[in-house]
Amino acid sequence: MGRKVTVAVCTLNQWALDFEGNLNRILQSIQEAKELGALYRTGPELEICGYSCEDHFHESDTYLHSWQVLVELLKSPTCKDILIDVGMPVQHRNVSYNCRVAFFNRKIILIRPKMILCDDGNYRETRWFSCWTKDRQVEDFYLPRMITAVTNQSTVPIGDAVISTRDTCIGFEICEELWNPQSRHIPLSLDGVEIISNGSGSYMELRKAYVTVDLVKSATFKSGGAYLFSNLRGCDGQRIYFNGCSCVAVNGEIVSRGQQFGLIDVEVTTATIDLEDIRSYRAKNRSRCHLAASNKPFPRIFVDVSLSDDEDIHLTTNPPIQWHYLSPEEEISLGPACWLWDYLRRSGQGGFFLPLSGGVDSSSTACIVFSMCTQICEAIKKGESQVLYDVRKIMCQPDYTPSDPMELCNKLLVTCYMASENSSRETKQRASQLASQIGSYHFPILIDTAVNAALGIFTAATGLLPIFKSKGGCPRQNLALQNIQARIRMVLSYLFAQLMLWVRGRPGGLLVLGSSNVDEALRGYMTKYDCSSADINPIGGISKTDLKSFLHYAKNRFFLPSLSEILEAPPTAELEPLADGQITQTDEQDMGMTYAELSEFGTLRKTYKCGPYSMFEKLVHKWSDKCTPKEVAEKVKHFFRCYAINRHKMTVLTPSYHAETYSPDDNRFDLRPFLYRVHWNWQFKTIDDAVIQMSKEKRTSVSRVGYEQSKTNPNSPTTTLSSSFTKNDRQGVLI
């Protein structure tokens, strides 16, 4: 009697609307699954068309080409004698559904639509799909003629059903159904479904990997069974990065897992599970058995196949394993680097151009590119032929093989220190040292000629010459002089990006990398259309605090001692005149808040959905040990004034790698207006009223203590203290 089943979960790096490439990767995953002994293969969500097709799901072509790909899968000899389910969009009775399509030996068994859709974070699924709402019901789906020609089937079941084989039963969840409070795996397991498959499109955020793992484990901890989680990996055409982590759990324990980050396009993870372990685990849980006895059954679609073998005694089941979670610093090192690699090889460009200032942000971007080069070299050494093919295609050199990360970085990354008369010798030296240690093709330039030319045009037109505030100018002149430097750097960046490969004797151009962090974007502490304007930005979703931690990690991981000086230097834009060769401008002083405070504001605004008053209400207690209520109020009001004034900059924010839950990415992750009433009169008055109320309560409390003590000791010093405190309070200590 067979009892052991080998299953395969697949991690695929698909690309939206790349039907040919997606088909080839699916076929490769099926072939590898068969070679590893699996008789059941499942894959990620919407793997046929790619997850991030977005409004292309409104186009009939997307559905047509998905069916065409399915035809090729049904006809392929690779798909013979293995039970397969794939993800694709399906229209049934003029309603679009996100579906799993299960087939075996040229016969479609079941189309299972997604029943719970996701609309939070970066997801907008109800914009394109509808939920299947008919609980435990199936209908006839009329197949396209191209499918009928292959399968000889006119109709197949579509709906909320399970697949019954000779030896076990398979059910389905699709992505969000695992996260939802009414997850389908509970009623499925109560109906005797032993293998639950989840094709998912789950993207990466810092410090979030454990969430998926905990959910997968808990899905079988209470009710037993095997849970198969297949996830996408990579950049499929959007700002998000799908982070893999495909895995198999049995009875509450992870028994097999794939990588979180990686450069390979196809990763197949198998597990051999003992069905009797599932049955005994469930049988001993008596309360679960009593509940299952009255469970409403699911429709069962029978397929004449066994996933186990009568002679399976030689098979070894997978034991539980420990999941090693990456630190945030490791996630920053690997995730954005893989995202950059996907973007580079699919964009048709020849590398990257980065304005390297010697500060934390641009240095972090440079280190991420170096991490990408390190991963590429490691993958090539492991024999990953696709990675080597892509490198040679980018380099336009069919016989090129990188020798080490520094040599590859020299070919893929051009860095430039763009100095003005306001730049210090120290930042130039730090940029040069880092470039030398990572191997980038580096050179410094002076932008003063271009800046003076632009100012000359203004003077010729107006007869006026703006001067810096330190030399007697007004704030408007001072800001304009800072911005022209920043914007000249953007123009020069694109000039060099287009021509540097021509200079180096290679075809093509370079992608311009941005290096503004998520905190500065939120605060609006950047010039519109300056070096924050680029093709892509790998750190645009990462906080300054996390970037500093990442550089500490990178210093040791990649042996980059120059990062010590970069970390010790105060953040500065170097856009105002120096004083005796020393910087006079720092970022935190200009912003009127620290980066630590800015991270707090960002988290409360987006993650905890706080407006001005709610933010004040939370921070007045959290910061009570270092700020008075009035000081907290002023900090909150200053943040929201700056946020409102600068929100328009988010409409032109460079596309950034999504990594942080408080990203201000406009109209995608963070849907808010970009034209605000700057003064927030009603909101700020509510805060001021609360400060006054807290001040009164504080005075009353102190006075009461003094009065009680004076009754027992009229000469107590507390009486004097109370009176003094109240006097100071009226002078504004607390209000």
XYZ file of C-alpha atoms in Angstrom:
735
model
C 0.000 0.000 0.000
C 1.480 3.375 -1.053
C 1.666 6.055 1.573
C 4.511 8.417 0.570
C 4.023 11.260 -1.870
C 6.679 13.495 -3.440
C 5.447 16.969 -4.291
C 7.126 20.003 -5.852
C 6.665 23.708 -5.160
C 8.154 26.067 -7.727
C 9.664 29.523 -7.411
C 9.594 31.314 -10.753
C 10.928 34.685 -11.863
C 8.156 35.546 -14.289
C 7.729 38.755 -16.266
C 4.382 40.417 -16.907
C 3.144 39.664 -20.460
C 6.292 37.681 -21.334
C 4.223 34.692 -22.429
C 7.066 32.934 -24.236
C 9.539 33.342 -21.391
C 6.933 32.444 -18.776
C 6.014 29.286 -20.711
C 9.634 28.186 -20.918
C 10.188 28.712 -17.209
C 7.030 26.763 -16.337
C 8.126 23.883 -18.574
C 11.585 23.922 -17.012
C 10.073 23.750 -13.539
C 7.885 20.785 -14.547
C 10.856 18.969 -16.038
C 12.956 19.530 -12.916
C 10.069 18.431 -10.689
C 9.771 15.167 -12.607
C 13.524 14.580 -12.441
C 13.340 15.016 -8.669
C 10.637 12.348 -8.459
C 7.588 14.550 -7.920
C 4.209 13.418 -9.210
C 2.478 16.674 -8.320
C 3.753 20.130 -9.286
C 2.320 23.506 -8.269
C 3.511 26.998 -9.108
C 3.046 30.681 -8.245
C 0.035 32.919 -8.704
C -0.785 34.027 -12.273
C 2.446 32.435 -13.460
C 1.329 32.120 -17.091
C 0.825 35.842 -17.731
C 2.798 37.334 -14.837
C 1.276 38.848 -11.712
C 1.753 42.575 -12.389
C -0.177 42.849 -15.655
C -2.512 45.249 -13.842
C -4.836 47.016 -16.322
C -3.752 44.569 -19.023
C -6.182 42.239 -17.243
C -8.889 44.395 -18.829
C -7.639 43.396 -22.272
C -8.960 40.315 -24.025
C -5.475 39.661 -25.447
C -4.182 38.766 -21.984
C -6.777 35.993 -21.659
C -6.256 34.808 -25.235
C -2.501 34.464 -24.847
C -2.898 32.739 -21.472
C -5.075 30.065 -23.091
C -2.528 29.737 -25.879
C 0.197 29.069 -23.330
C -2.012 26.490 -21.630
C -2.450 24.747 -24.997
C 1.331 24.429 -25.264
C 1.517 23.002 -21.759
C -1.222 20.471 -22.430
C 0.496 19.325 -25.632
C 4.026 19.201 -24.227
C 5.555 15.743 -23.545
C 7.172 17.333 -20.493
C 3.759 17.469 -18.816
C 2.996 13.777 -19.269
C 2.300 11.582 -16.217
C 2.489 14.370 -13.628
C -0.417 16.196 -11.979
C 0.021 19.938 -12.549
C -1.723 23.125 -11.589
C -0.842 26.550 -12.991
C -2.029 30.084 -12.331
C -3.770 32.149 -15.006
C -6.683 34.580 -15.476
C -9.988 33.106 -16.673
C -13.226 34.774 -17.783
C -16.372 32.842 -16.895
C -19.766 34.238 -17.928
C -18.089 37.596 -18.639
C -16.569 37.810 -15.154
C -12.788 37.776 -14.704
C -11.282 35.440 -12.106
C -7.775 34.781 -10.822
C -7.563 30.995 -11.131
C -5.633 27.792 -10.673
C -6.042 25.368 -13.560
C -5.279 21.722 -12.755
C -4.611 19.205 -15.523
C -3.261 15.713 -16.023
C -2.294 13.981 -19.277
C -4.022 16.405 -21.648
C -7.184 16.655 -19.554
C -8.225 19.679 -17.516
C -9.502 18.500 -14.161
C -10.624 21.667 -12.389
C -10.539 25.455 -12.649
C -10.427 26.841 -9.139
C -11.088 30.642 -8.913
C -9.693 32.805 -6.129
C -12.313 33.381 -3.434
C -10.707 36.159 -1.357
C -8.932 39.025 -3.122
C -6.296 41.404 -1.775
C -6.644 45.184 -1.894
C -4.134 46.438 0.670
C -0.526 47.546 0.335
C 0.473 47.421 -3.331
C -2.388 45.071 -4.255
C -5.446 46.186 -6.252
C -6.948 42.833 -7.217
C -10.602 43.842 -7.168
C -9.795 46.401 -9.859
C -9.310 43.478 -12.268
C -10.894 40.372 -10.751
C -13.987 39.281 -8.865
C -14.200 36.826 -5.982
C -15.760 33.436 -6.515
C -18.549 33.642 -3.945
C -20.324 30.320 -4.466
C -19.138 28.338 -1.484
C -18.498 24.630 -2.272
C -20.243 24.876 -5.619
C -19.084 24.195 -9.160
C -20.442 25.127 -12.557
C -19.701 24.083 -16.118
C -17.015 26.117 -17.809
C -17.150 26.060 -21.586
C -13.625 25.663 -22.895
C -12.176 27.659 -25.809
C -12.063 25.698 -29.048
C -8.257 25.666 -29.027
C -8.357 23.757 -25.712
C -11.112 21.397 -26.866
C -8.995 20.477 -29.882
C -6.314 19.168 -27.527
C -8.362 17.708 -24.659
C -11.561 16.619 -26.437
C -13.423 18.267 -23.555
C -16.223 20.745 -24.102
C -16.773 21.670 -20.468
C -14.868 21.315 -17.212
C -15.813 22.124 -13.604
C -15.093 25.632 -12.336
C -15.593 26.574 -8.709
C -14.875 25.727 -5.104
C -13.982 22.037 -5.338
C -11.140 19.659 -4.516
C -9.319 16.973 -6.489
C -9.553 13.376 -5.338
C -6.882 10.925 -6.481
C -6.752 7.187 -5.746
C -4.728 7.755 -2.598
C -5.276 11.301 -1.336
C -7.161 14.567 -1.770
C -5.833 17.972 -2.928
C -7.377 21.361 -2.200
C -6.439 24.929 -3.039
C -5.860 28.316 -1.519
C -4.630 31.250 -3.580
C -2.375 33.803 -1.878
C -4.664 36.089 0.172
C -6.829 33.176 1.255
C -3.972 32.133 3.551
C -3.824 35.598 5.186
C -7.569 36.097 5.597
C -9.306 35.378 8.947
C -11.637 32.939 7.143
C -8.883 30.958 5.461
C -10.037 28.089 3.308
C -7.491 25.618 4.687
C -9.563 25.032 7.821
C -12.761 23.757 6.126
C -10.623 21.967 3.529
C -8.712 20.047 6.183
C -11.934 19.227 8.045
C -13.225 17.648 4.838
C -10.260 15.285 4.665
C -8.133 17.255 2.200
C -4.591 16.149 2.973
C -2.591 18.326 0.580
C -3.390 22.037 0.315
C -1.684 23.978 -2.456
C -1.199 27.744 -2.448
C 0.048 29.576 -5.544
C 1.084 32.992 -4.280
C 2.357 36.409 -5.356
C 3.740 37.724 -2.068
C 6.201 40.621 -2.184
C 9.059 41.524 0.098
C 9.082 44.068 2.920
C 11.825 44.441 5.493
C 11.378 42.267 8.595
C 8.294 40.523 7.155
C 9.569 37.105 6.016
C 8.520 35.458 9.273
C 4.860 36.355 8.680
C 4.458 34.035 5.704
C 6.368 31.235 7.395
C 4.263 31.462 10.547
C 1.059 31.409 8.517
C 2.148 28.381 6.485
C 3.128 26.497 9.627
C -0.057 27.394 11.490
C -2.193 26.329 8.513
C -1.388 22.707 9.349
C -0.640 22.956 13.059
C -4.251 22.934 14.242
C -5.708 20.638 11.604
C -2.795 18.629 10.277
C -1.989 18.058 6.630
C 0.595 19.165 4.081
C 0.704 22.778 2.910
C 2.458 23.609 -0.360
C 3.391 27.292 -0.736
C 4.717 28.415 -4.145
C 5.738 32.029 -4.585
C 7.022 34.269 -7.319
C 10.513 35.737 -7.182
C 11.980 38.835 -8.752
C 10.886 42.050 -10.435
C 8.152 41.249 -12.941
C 7.818 44.848 -14.112
C 6.908 46.805 -10.988
C 8.451 48.434 -7.911
C 7.848 45.391 -5.758
C 10.148 42.383 -5.461
C 8.575 38.959 -5.002
C 10.805 37.233 -2.516
C 10.418 33.504 -3.070
C 10.484 31.506 0.169
C 8.466 28.674 -1.400
C 8.124 25.877 1.124
C 6.309 22.759 2.269
C 4.898 22.345 5.773
C 3.577 19.131 7.319
C 1.661 19.030 10.591
C 2.875 22.451 11.703
C 6.548 22.025 10.750
C 8.494 23.272 7.717
C 10.055 20.262 5.996
C 11.418 21.884 2.836
C 12.072 25.420 1.654
C 13.484 27.503 -1.192
C 15.642 30.620 -1.081
C 14.304 34.059 -0.241
C 16.501 35.895 -2.747
C 18.369 34.573 -5.752
C 19.286 35.205 -9.365
C 18.097 31.915 -10.821
C 14.801 32.101 -12.698
C 13.558 28.622 -11.801
C 13.892 26.970 -8.409
C 12.111 23.703 -7.683
C 11.745 22.554 -4.083
C 10.497 19.045 -3.393
C 9.374 17.192 -0.305
C 8.425 13.588 0.347
C 5.583 13.346 2.840
C 3.985 10.355 4.517
C 0.205 10.494 4.220
C -0.149 8.251 7.265
C 1.640 10.887 9.364
C -1.120 13.323 8.422
C -3.873 10.838 9.193
C -2.502 9.870 12.592
C -1.861 13.527 13.493
C -5.490 14.337 12.753
C -6.909 11.224 14.389
C -5.326 12.000 17.752
C -6.912 15.454 17.808
C -10.346 14.382 18.998
C -12.008 17.825 19.025
C -10.924 18.290 15.419
C -12.395 14.891 14.487
C -15.731 15.701 16.104
C -15.879 18.961 14.173
C -14.878 17.273 10.913
C -17.660 14.710 11.273
C -20.257 17.434 10.709
C -18.297 19.478 8.164
C -20.116 20.421 4.963
C -18.358 18.521 2.146
C -16.661 20.008 -0.890
C -17.415 18.749 -4.409
C -14.740 16.198 -5.297
C -13.380 15.852 -8.815
C -11.859 12.411 -9.299
C -8.724 11.883 -11.338
C -7.513 8.348 -11.959
C -3.952 8.675 -10.698
C -1.951 7.680 -7.642
C 0.625 10.076 -6.222
C 2.178 7.306 -4.136
C 3.764 4.027 -5.148
C 3.195 0.583 -3.688
C 6.973 0.159 -3.598
C 7.723 3.393 -1.769
C 9.438 1.887 1.255
C 12.770 3.126 -0.068
C 11.618 6.756 -0.017
C 12.775 8.902 2.883
C 10.373 11.534 4.150
C 11.587 15.072 4.785
C 12.199 15.797 8.473
C 11.366 19.202 10.017
C 13.929 21.952 9.419
C 14.730 25.242 11.126
C 14.039 28.398 9.126
C 16.929 30.851 9.146
C 15.638 34.410 8.866
C 17.806 37.061 7.267
C 18.578 40.225 9.185
C 17.256 43.532 7.778
C 20.809 44.370 6.728
C 21.049 41.125 4.766
C 17.654 41.770 3.184
C 18.837 45.218 2.042
C 22.023 43.705 0.674
C 20.258 40.990 -1.317
C 16.750 42.181 -2.229
C 17.426 45.498 -4.007
C 20.473 43.923 -5.678
C 18.350 41.151 -7.205
C 15.733 43.733 -8.221
C 18.417 45.805 -9.959
C 19.667 42.724 -11.782
C 16.198 41.895 -13.100
C 15.673 45.482 -14.183
C 19.070 45.738 -15.871
C 18.883 42.523 -17.867
C 15.309 43.164 -18.989
C 15.739 46.858 -19.814
C 18.299 46.300 -22.560
C 20.766 48.760 -21.009
C 24.486 48.235 -20.449
C 24.913 49.119 -16.774
C 24.353 51.878 -14.236
C 25.440 55.490 -13.734
C 25.517 56.794 -10.159
C 26.344 60.299 -8.889
C 28.483 59.305 -5.895
C 28.659 62.062 -3.285
C 30.464 60.204 -0.524
C 27.401 60.278 1.738
C 25.365 57.469 3.262
C 22.666 57.354 0.590
C 24.723 57.236 -2.604
C 27.266 54.966 -0.899
C 24.454 52.561 0.018
C 23.339 52.498 -3.610
C 26.904 51.794 -4.751
C 27.232 48.960 -2.222
C 23.957 47.428 -3.408
C 25.281 47.373 -6.977
C 28.466 45.746 -5.681
C 26.323 43.175 -3.861
C 24.584 42.494 -7.182
C 27.956 41.905 -8.836
C 28.958 39.594 -5.980
C 25.792 37.517 -6.380
C 26.294 37.332 -10.144
C 29.843 36.010 -9.770
C 28.763 33.477 -7.141
C 25.925 32.251 -9.373
C 28.253 31.867 -12.357
C 30.725 29.888 -10.247
C 27.843 27.543 -9.327
C 27.214 26.927 -13.019
C 24.094 29.062 -13.528
C 24.154 29.286 -17.311
C 21.269 31.757 -17.587
C 23.083 34.288 -15.403
C 26.240 33.988 -17.514
C 24.178 34.320 -20.693
C 22.556 37.500 -19.395
C 25.915 39.017 -18.377
C 27.352 38.360 -21.821
C 24.252 39.830 -23.449
C 24.527 43.010 -21.372
C 28.237 43.301 -22.158
C 27.722 42.425 -25.852
C 30.648 40.027 -25.442
C 29.687 36.389 -26.174
C 32.885 34.996 -24.625
C 33.057 37.193 -21.511
C 33.206 35.626 -18.050
C 33.675 37.879 -15.002
C 36.666 37.026 -12.852
C 35.555 38.710 -9.619
C 32.948 41.223 -8.374
C 35.286 44.235 -8.601
C 36.119 43.520 -12.235
C 32.430 43.093 -13.071
C 31.499 46.240 -11.116
C 34.019 48.198 -13.179
C 32.133 47.206 -16.323
C 28.576 47.662 -14.984
C 28.839 50.715 -12.724
C 30.069 54.196 -13.584
C 30.321 56.563 -10.605
C 30.929 60.293 -10.735
C 31.719 62.817 -8.012
C 30.048 66.050 -9.110
C 31.849 68.779 -7.221
C 30.959 72.436 -6.900
C 32.711 75.255 -5.081
C 30.642 74.223 -2.035
C 31.966 70.652 -1.974
C 34.535 69.644 0.602
C 37.773 67.788 0.089
C 36.626 65.120 2.554
C 33.526 64.037 0.618
C 35.524 63.854 -2.624
C 38.084 61.632 -0.929
C 35.416 59.372 0.614
C 33.708 58.898 -2.757
C 37.018 58.090 -4.439
C 38.007 55.575 -1.767
C 34.697 53.706 -1.929
C 34.779 53.616 -5.733
C 38.291 52.191 -5.608
C 37.276 49.463 -3.148
C 34.220 48.290 -5.104
C 35.940 48.706 -8.475
C 33.523 51.097 -10.168
C 34.644 53.191 -13.137
C 34.980 56.487 -11.297
C 35.834 60.067 -12.182
C 35.275 63.527 -10.620
C 33.938 66.573 -12.444
C 33.379 70.251 -11.600
C 29.910 71.658 -12.244
C 30.630 75.312 -11.441
C 30.943 76.274 -15.112
C 27.467 74.906 -15.855
C 25.988 76.520 -12.720
C 27.512 79.909 -13.551
C 26.262 79.622 -17.130
C 22.711 79.060 -15.912
C 22.976 82.002 -13.507
C 24.413 84.100 -16.310
C 21.303 83.472 -18.393
C 19.145 84.572 -15.454
C 21.217 87.727 -14.924
C 21.112 88.606 -18.619
C 17.325 88.309 -18.588
C 16.628 90.114 -15.295
C 19.667 92.210 -14.489
C 19.804 90.616 -11.043
C 22.257 88.131 -9.527
C 21.059 85.968 -6.597
C 23.460 85.446 -3.697
C 23.593 83.010 -0.783
C 22.025 83.893 2.550
C 25.445 83.786 4.226
C 26.502 86.611 1.882
C 23.423 88.743 2.411
C 20.820 87.082 0.201
C 17.252 86.272 1.148
C 15.903 82.719 1.710
C 14.424 82.613 -1.814
C 17.788 83.408 -3.390
C 19.513 80.930 -1.114
C 17.138 78.093 -2.034
C 17.316 78.861 -5.756
C 21.116 78.735 -5.681
C 21.012 75.364 -3.943
C 18.477 73.940 -6.381
C 20.319 74.986 -9.531
C 23.339 72.966 -8.401
C 21.178 69.925 -7.736
C 19.338 70.187 -11.051
C 22.532 70.691 -13.061
C 23.743 67.402 -11.569
C 20.633 65.652 -12.848
C 21.139 67.002 -16.379
C 24.797 66.010 -16.376
C 23.947 62.562 -15.020
C 21.777 61.802 -18.021
C 24.372 63.219 -20.417
C 27.095 60.969 -19.025
C 24.741 57.981 -18.759
C 23.969 58.191 -22.460
C 27.576 58.605 -23.599
C 29.919 56.857 -21.148
C 29.657 53.466 -22.862
C 30.441 55.244 -26.130
C 33.519 56.675 -24.406
C 34.495 53.187 -23.246
C 33.974 51.612 -26.639
C 30.808 49.668 -25.829
C 27.329 49.903 -27.353
C 24.249 51.045 -25.449
C 23.610 53.355 -22.532
C 23.412 53.328 -18.742
C 20.509 53.466 -16.310
C 20.723 56.446 -13.962
C 20.419 55.402 -10.325
C 18.727 57.589 -7.745
C 19.793 57.597 -4.116
C 17.207 59.416 -2.009
C 15.873 57.466 0.956
C 12.279 56.978 2.047
C 12.560 59.480 4.928
C 13.740 62.334 2.724
C 10.987 61.618 0.222
C 8.379 61.703 2.987
C 9.710 64.998 4.366
C 10.217 66.390 0.859
C 13.857 67.095 1.697
C 15.049 66.985 -1.894
C 14.992 69.168 -4.959
C 12.353 68.328 -7.534
C 14.107 67.049 -10.655
C 17.558 66.875 -9.104
C 19.607 63.711 -8.573
C 16.554 62.234 -6.881
C 15.164 62.084 -10.418
C 16.598 59.004 -12.066
C 15.537 55.861 -13.893
C 15.249 53.701 -10.777
C 16.136 54.015 -7.104
C 17.114 50.900 -5.118
C 17.016 52.682 -1.721
C 13.887 54.801 -2.205
C 11.901 52.534 0.097
C 14.518 52.254 2.859
C 14.961 54.505 5.884
C 18.148 56.375 6.744
C 18.458 54.396 9.958
C 18.313 51.074 8.118
C 20.778 52.322 5.496
C 23.328 53.146 8.177
C 22.908 49.677 9.656
C 23.309 48.213 6.176
C 26.590 50.078 5.637
C 27.924 48.720 8.941
C 27.053 45.249 7.642
C 28.479 45.898 4.153
C 31.751 47.152 5.605
C 32.453 43.689 6.993
C 30.584 41.598 4.419
C 32.365 43.134 1.414
C 35.555 44.340 3.144
C 34.992 48.064 2.510
C 36.865 50.001 5.239
C 36.072 53.373 3.641
C 32.497 53.017 4.883
C 33.667 53.818 8.428
C 34.438 57.417 7.497
C 31.208 57.727 5.524
C 29.189 56.587 8.526
C 30.951 58.982 10.883
C 30.409 62.041 8.675
C 27.321 64.203 9.313
C 24.776 63.975 6.450
C 24.977 67.092 4.276
C 23.877 68.203 0.817
C 26.898 70.560 0.444
C 24.889 73.142 -1.460
C 25.862 76.217 0.589
C 29.259 77.950 0.803
C 31.928 76.403 3.022
C 33.429 78.227 5.996
C 37.215 77.884 6.022
C 36.869 74.729 3.956
C 34.386 73.158 6.377
C 30.709 72.366 5.789
C 28.180 74.754 7.293
C 25.054 72.852 6.300
C 23.728 69.582 7.751
C 20.624 67.676 6.706
C 19.050 67.333 10.145
C 19.526 71.031 10.878
C 17.950 71.952 7.541
C 15.028 69.571 8.046
C 14.298 70.739 11.580
C 14.075 67.138 12.765
C 16.298 64.120 13.192
C 16.164 61.080 10.938
C 15.047 59.018 13.935
C 12.105 61.374 14.485
C 11.315 61.315 10.784
C 11.094 57.520 10.836
C 8.628 57.763 13.736
C 6.508 60.272 11.836
C 6.525 58.113 8.721
C 5.520 54.944 10.524
C 2.681 56.642 12.387
C 1.382 58.470 9.299
C 1.213 55.456 6.997
C 1.454 52.218 8.961
C -0.693 53.337 11.910
C -2.914 55.671 9.822
C -2.382 58.730 12.026
C -3.379 62.245 11.133
C -1.811 65.212 12.979
C -3.857 64.878 16.168
C -3.544 61.086 16.430
C 0.201 61.360 15.873
C 0.496 63.945 18.629
C -1.617 61.828 20.961
C 0.739 58.869 20.540
C 4.040 60.754 20.599
C 3.208 62.929 23.602
C 3.368 59.784 25.728
C 6.158 58.004 23.843
C 8.444 61.045 23.977
C 7.412 62.204 27.448
C 10.893 61.529 28.813
C 12.567 63.985 26.413
C 9.912 66.477 25.250
C 7.162 68.553 26.809
C 3.697 68.310 25.242
C 4.226 71.711 23.615
C 7.520 70.566 22.085
C 5.903 67.406 20.744
C 3.080 69.487 19.308
C 5.519 71.798 17.514
C 7.459 68.849 16.082
C 4.306 67.206 14.776
C 3.000 70.438 13.279
C 6.369 71.146 11.648
C 6.400 67.689 10.094
C 2.898 68.024 8.648
C 3.618 71.517 7.296
C 6.701 70.201 5.495
C 4.826 67.115 4.321
C 1.991 69.225 2.885
C 4.306 71.717 1.179
C 6.387 68.993 -0.467
C 3.810 66.310 -1.220
C 3.724 67.369 -4.884
C 7.248 65.973 -5.256
C 5.866 62.463 -4.822
C 4.119 62.716 -8.187
C 7.533 62.619 -9.896
C 9.274 60.302 -7.448
C 11.736 57.968 -9.145
C 10.402 54.373 -9.229
C 11.848 52.751 -6.139
C 12.304 49.279 -4.733
C 9.463 48.790 -2.263
C 10.834 47.763 1.127
C 9.145 49.800 3.835
C 5.556 49.876 5.101
C 5.559 53.676 5.321
C 6.669 54.348 1.751
C 5.172 57.622 0.437
C 5.160 56.370 -3.173
C 2.384 58.447 -4.727
C -0.735 56.893 -6.301
C 0.541 53.345 -5.984
C 1.261 52.407 -2.393
C 0.331 55.701 -0.728
C -2.889 57.085 -2.227
C -3.229 60.630 -0.895
C -3.679 64.159 -2.323
C -0.668 66.127 -3.519
C -2.250 69.544 -2.915
C -2.898 70.254 0.768
C -3.965 73.173 2.908
C -0.554 73.756 4.430
C -1.661 75.227 7.758
C -3.986 72.361 8.830
C -5.918 74.943 10.884
C -8.568 72.658 12.357
C -6.156 69.796 13.065
C -3.497 72.014 14.635
C -6.044 73.815 16.829
C -7.160 70.413 18.147
C -3.552 69.686 19.069
C -3.154 73.088 20.750
C -6.341 72.552 22.751
C -5.006 69.191 23.933
C -1.722 70.792 25.027
C -3.632 73.419 27.031
C -5.776 70.725 28.620
C -2.728 68.656 29.562
C -1.122 71.763 31.044
C -4.160 72.461 33.214
C -4.301 68.860 34.402
C -0.591 68.965 35.217
C -0.989 72.168 37.262
C -3.989 70.765 39.077
C -2.138 67.554 39.868
C 0.945 69.354 41.195
C -1.143 71.816 43.197
C -3.145 69.016 44.765
C 0.036 67.259 45.896
C 1.375 70.495 47.362
C -1.900 71.220 49.150
C -2.068 67.767 50.731
C 1.501 68.047 51.961
C 0.988 71.607 53.270
C -1.894 70.436 55.438
C 0.461 68.143 57.351
C 3.477 70.472 57.198
C 2.769 74.134 56.390
C 6.507 74.820 56.017
C 7.043 71.999 53.514
C 9.299 72.997 50.554
C 6.784 71.301 48.271
C 4.486 74.276 48.671
C 7.141 76.567 47.279
C 7.964 74.132 44.490
C 4.325 73.881 43.459
C 3.943 77.639 43.316
C 7.142 78.015 41.311
C 6.128 75.276 38.863
C 2.761 76.921 38.216
C 4.446 80.247 37.545
C 6.823 78.716 35.034
C 3.946 76.844 33.462
C 2.139 80.111 32.754
C 5.304 81.352 31.097
C 5.124 78.510 28.591
C 7.138 75.597 29.995
C 4.329 73.175 29.235
C 2.128 75.123 26.835
